[in-house]
Amino acid sequence: MSTIDWANLGFGYMKTDFNVRCYYRNGKWGEIEASDSEYIPLHIAATALHYGQEAFEGLKAFRGKDGQIRIFRLEDNALRMQSSSRGILMAEVPVDIFSNAVKKAVKLNERFVPPYGSGAALYIRPLLIGSGPQVGVRPAEEYLFLVFVTPVGPYFKAGFKPTPVMVTREFDRAAPQGTGNIKVGGNYAASLRAGVKAHALGYSAVLYLDPKEKKYIDECGPANFYGIKNNCYITPASSSILPSITNKSLMQLAEDMGLTIERRRVSFEELATFEEAGQCGTAAVISPIERIDDADNGTSFVYSKDGEPGPVSKNLYQKLRAIQYGDDVDPYGWITIVD
Ligand SMILES: *Cc1c(COP(=O)(O)O)cnc(C)c1O
């Protein structure tokens, strides 16, 4: 094959050769199996379908100049999926099963890992669902853990450019003591109406306020928020934010570049004081914010007037990408080489 146009890939699903699966039955996890089917046989009363027992992860593998394949922060994703399991009472996937399943899925689909220099990467999607039947509302007794991969293109086809985001008080994606801090599909279902509305109005995302008081910044739909001012990297702390592994990595890099890190509540008014702002997550690493429009009262906070990202965002973006592709050494132990 090798007829894939790597530079023009989008962020979508493409069939690869194999996915891997592992079942939890009778209180224990079974063997990791490879499958070439894109379908799963599922009981019609599976709890994932009726009561939302579903969690997922998203991480990437990158091919370096040396041809080696590097998976970024594999163990952190395994631990986060365990935290999601505890949040909605699903069986926890042990770290070694998670890691071996991901490595196997990458290895079996090696030919789909984009070449170095294309800007593309292999997106890895681990999924955990309650597969056992229940009609009463209670946790399933059987679970399916599966991992599929799909090559995805460079997020910024036209270069690393800022986009506008919008604030609205019309919708919440998570509740204060709800499931906003774990990576479950229900949060995404709850974000669809706001997300589709924002895209239709020309925004890249919705920036959510805290669901209780609507006074503080939470995060952007599928990405965390940060602001930069006075050589300080500031990112919100809140019980309804998903702990982004990209954000955690950027905090480490920012600290090592000499910035001060503040993880604390960020009031809506403080948006006026930032020199730069960005969204961060696995898909883009950083998506710089051009401006934030308050859709409810017409005010705006502008961070980029010339269509270019700020210097701190640019440095952080380049540094993290260099580690992911193996251009820079990884002093943090973030990379797992697939061999
Ligand atoms: C996955 C996710 C993020 C980004 O996390 P990364 O680990 O950086 O990819 C941010 N917010 C939400 C709600 C998410 O689900």
Short mmCIF file of N, CA and C and ligand atoms in Angstrom, two decimals, residues 56-59 77 80 123 173 180 182-184 187-188 219-225 240-249 280-283 285, ligand 1:
data_model
loop_
_atom_site.label_atom_id
_atom_site.label_comp_id
_atom_site.label_asym_id
_atom_site.label_seq_id
_atom_site.Cartn_x
_atom_site.Cartn_y
_atom_site.Cartn_z
N PHE A 56 -12.69 6.71 27.90
CA PHE A 56 -11.71 6.55 26.82
C PHE A 56 -10.45 7.33 27.12
N GLU A 57 -9.46 7.09 26.29
CA GLU A 57 -8.20 7.84 26.38
C GLU A 57 -7.81 8.27 24.99
N GLY A 58 -6.85 9.16 24.89
CA GLY A 58 -6.35 9.59 23.59
C GLY A 58 -4.89 9.93 23.74
N LEU A 59 -4.04 9.25 22.98
CA LEU A 59 -2.61 9.54 23.03
C LEU A 59 -2.05 9.31 21.64
N ASN A 77 -1.54 7.96 30.76
CA ASN A 77 -2.86 7.67 30.19
C ASN A 77 -3.47 6.44 30.86
N ARG A 80 -4.76 7.54 34.18
CA ARG A 80 -5.96 8.37 34.08
C ARG A 80 -7.19 7.52 33.77
N TYR A 123 -2.75 8.31 16.02
CA TYR A 123 -3.60 8.56 17.18
C TYR A 123 -4.02 7.21 17.77
N ARG A 173 -20.95 21.57 30.61
CA ARG A 173 -20.58 20.23 30.14
C ARG A 173 -20.41 19.27 31.32
N GLY A 180 -16.79 15.72 35.44
CA GLY A 180 -15.93 16.55 34.61
C GLY A 180 -14.45 16.24 34.74
N ILE A 182 -13.11 13.26 34.95
CA ILE A 182 -12.73 11.96 34.37
C ILE A 182 -13.13 11.96 32.89
N LYS A 183 -12.46 11.06 32.13
CA LYS A 183 -12.62 11.12 30.67
C LYS A 183 -13.71 10.15 30.23
N VAL A 184 -14.96 10.59 30.38
CA VAL A 184 -16.09 9.72 30.03
C VAL A 184 -16.92 10.36 28.91
N ASN A 187 -19.66 13.32 29.23
CA ASN A 187 -19.28 14.74 29.23
C ASN A 187 -19.28 15.28 27.80
N TYR A 188 -18.91 14.44 26.86
CA TYR A 188 -18.85 14.87 25.47
C TYR A 188 -20.26 15.01 24.89
N GLU A 219 -12.50 25.01 31.44
CA GLU A 219 -11.63 24.60 30.33
C GLU A 219 -12.39 24.74 29.02
N CYS A 220 -11.70 24.46 27.92
CA CYS A 220 -12.33 24.49 26.61
C CYS A 220 -12.82 23.07 26.35
N GLY A 221 -13.97 22.88 25.72
CA GLY A 221 -14.56 21.55 25.51
C GLY A 221 -13.57 20.40 25.70
N PRO A 222 -12.76 20.08 24.70
CA PRO A 222 -11.84 18.93 24.83
C PRO A 222 -10.40 19.33 25.13
N ALA A 223 -10.15 20.52 25.65
CA ALA A 223 -8.78 20.97 25.90
C ALA A 223 -8.74 21.85 27.14
N ASN A 224 -7.62 21.82 27.87
CA ASN A 224 -7.45 22.70 29.04
C ASN A 224 -7.12 24.12 28.58
N PHE A 225 -7.23 25.05 29.49
CA PHE A 225 -6.95 26.46 29.20
C PHE A 225 -5.72 26.91 30.00
N SER A 240 -14.24 20.33 38.13
CA SER A 240 -14.92 19.87 36.92
C SER A 240 -14.04 19.98 35.66
N ILE A 241 -12.70 20.03 35.86
CA ILE A 241 -11.76 20.04 34.74
C ILE A 241 -11.11 18.67 34.61
N LEU A 242 -10.91 18.23 33.37
CA LEU A 242 -10.21 16.97 33.12
C LEU A 242 -8.70 17.24 33.19
N PRO A 243 -7.98 16.50 34.01
CA PRO A 243 -6.52 16.75 34.10
C PRO A 243 -5.80 16.36 32.80
N SER A 244 -5.51 17.36 31.99
CA SER A 244 -4.85 17.15 30.69
C SER A 244 -3.39 16.78 30.89
N ILE A 245 -2.96 15.74 30.21
CA ILE A 245 -1.56 15.31 30.28
C ILE A 245 -0.68 16.29 29.50
N THR A 246 -1.24 16.88 28.45
CA THR A 246 -0.49 17.92 27.72
C THR A 246 -0.24 19.12 28.63
N ASN A 247 -1.27 19.53 29.36
CA ASN A 247 -1.13 20.67 30.27
C ASN A 247 -0.06 20.38 31.33
N LYS A 248 -0.10 19.16 31.88
CA LYS A 248 0.89 18.75 32.88
C LYS A 248 2.31 18.82 32.29
N SER A 249 2.44 18.41 31.02
CA SER A 249 3.75 18.44 30.35
C SER A 249 4.19 19.89 30.12
N CYS A 280 -4.92 23.53 25.33
CA CYS A 280 -3.91 22.48 25.18
C CYS A 280 -4.53 21.10 25.34
N GLY A 281 -4.05 20.18 24.50
CA GLY A 281 -4.51 18.79 24.52
C GLY A 281 -3.73 17.98 23.51
N THR A 282 -3.93 16.67 23.52
CA THR A 282 -3.18 15.77 22.65
C THR A 282 -3.33 16.10 21.16
N ALA A 283 -4.54 16.48 20.73
CA ALA A 283 -4.78 16.67 19.30
C ALA A 283 -3.86 17.72 18.69
N VAL A 285 -1.51 19.77 20.72
CA VAL A 285 -0.54 20.20 21.74
C VAL A 285 -1.00 21.56 22.27
C1 LIG B 1 -8.82 14.54 26.90
C2 LIG B 1 -9.27 15.87 27.40
C3 LIG B 1 -8.39 16.97 27.50
C4 LIG B 1 -6.96 16.92 27.03
O1 LIG B 1 -6.17 15.99 27.72
P1 LIG B 1 -4.79 15.51 27.10
O2 LIG B 1 -4.35 14.44 28.02
O3 LIG B 1 -3.87 16.67 27.12
O4 LIG B 1 -5.07 15.04 25.72
C5 LIG B 1 -8.88 18.15 28.03
N1 LIG B 1 -10.17 18.27 28.40
C6 LIG B 1 -11.04 17.25 28.31
C7 LIG B 1 -12.43 17.46 28.75
C8 LIG B 1 -10.62 16.02 27.81
O5 LIG B 1 -11.49 15.01 27.71
#
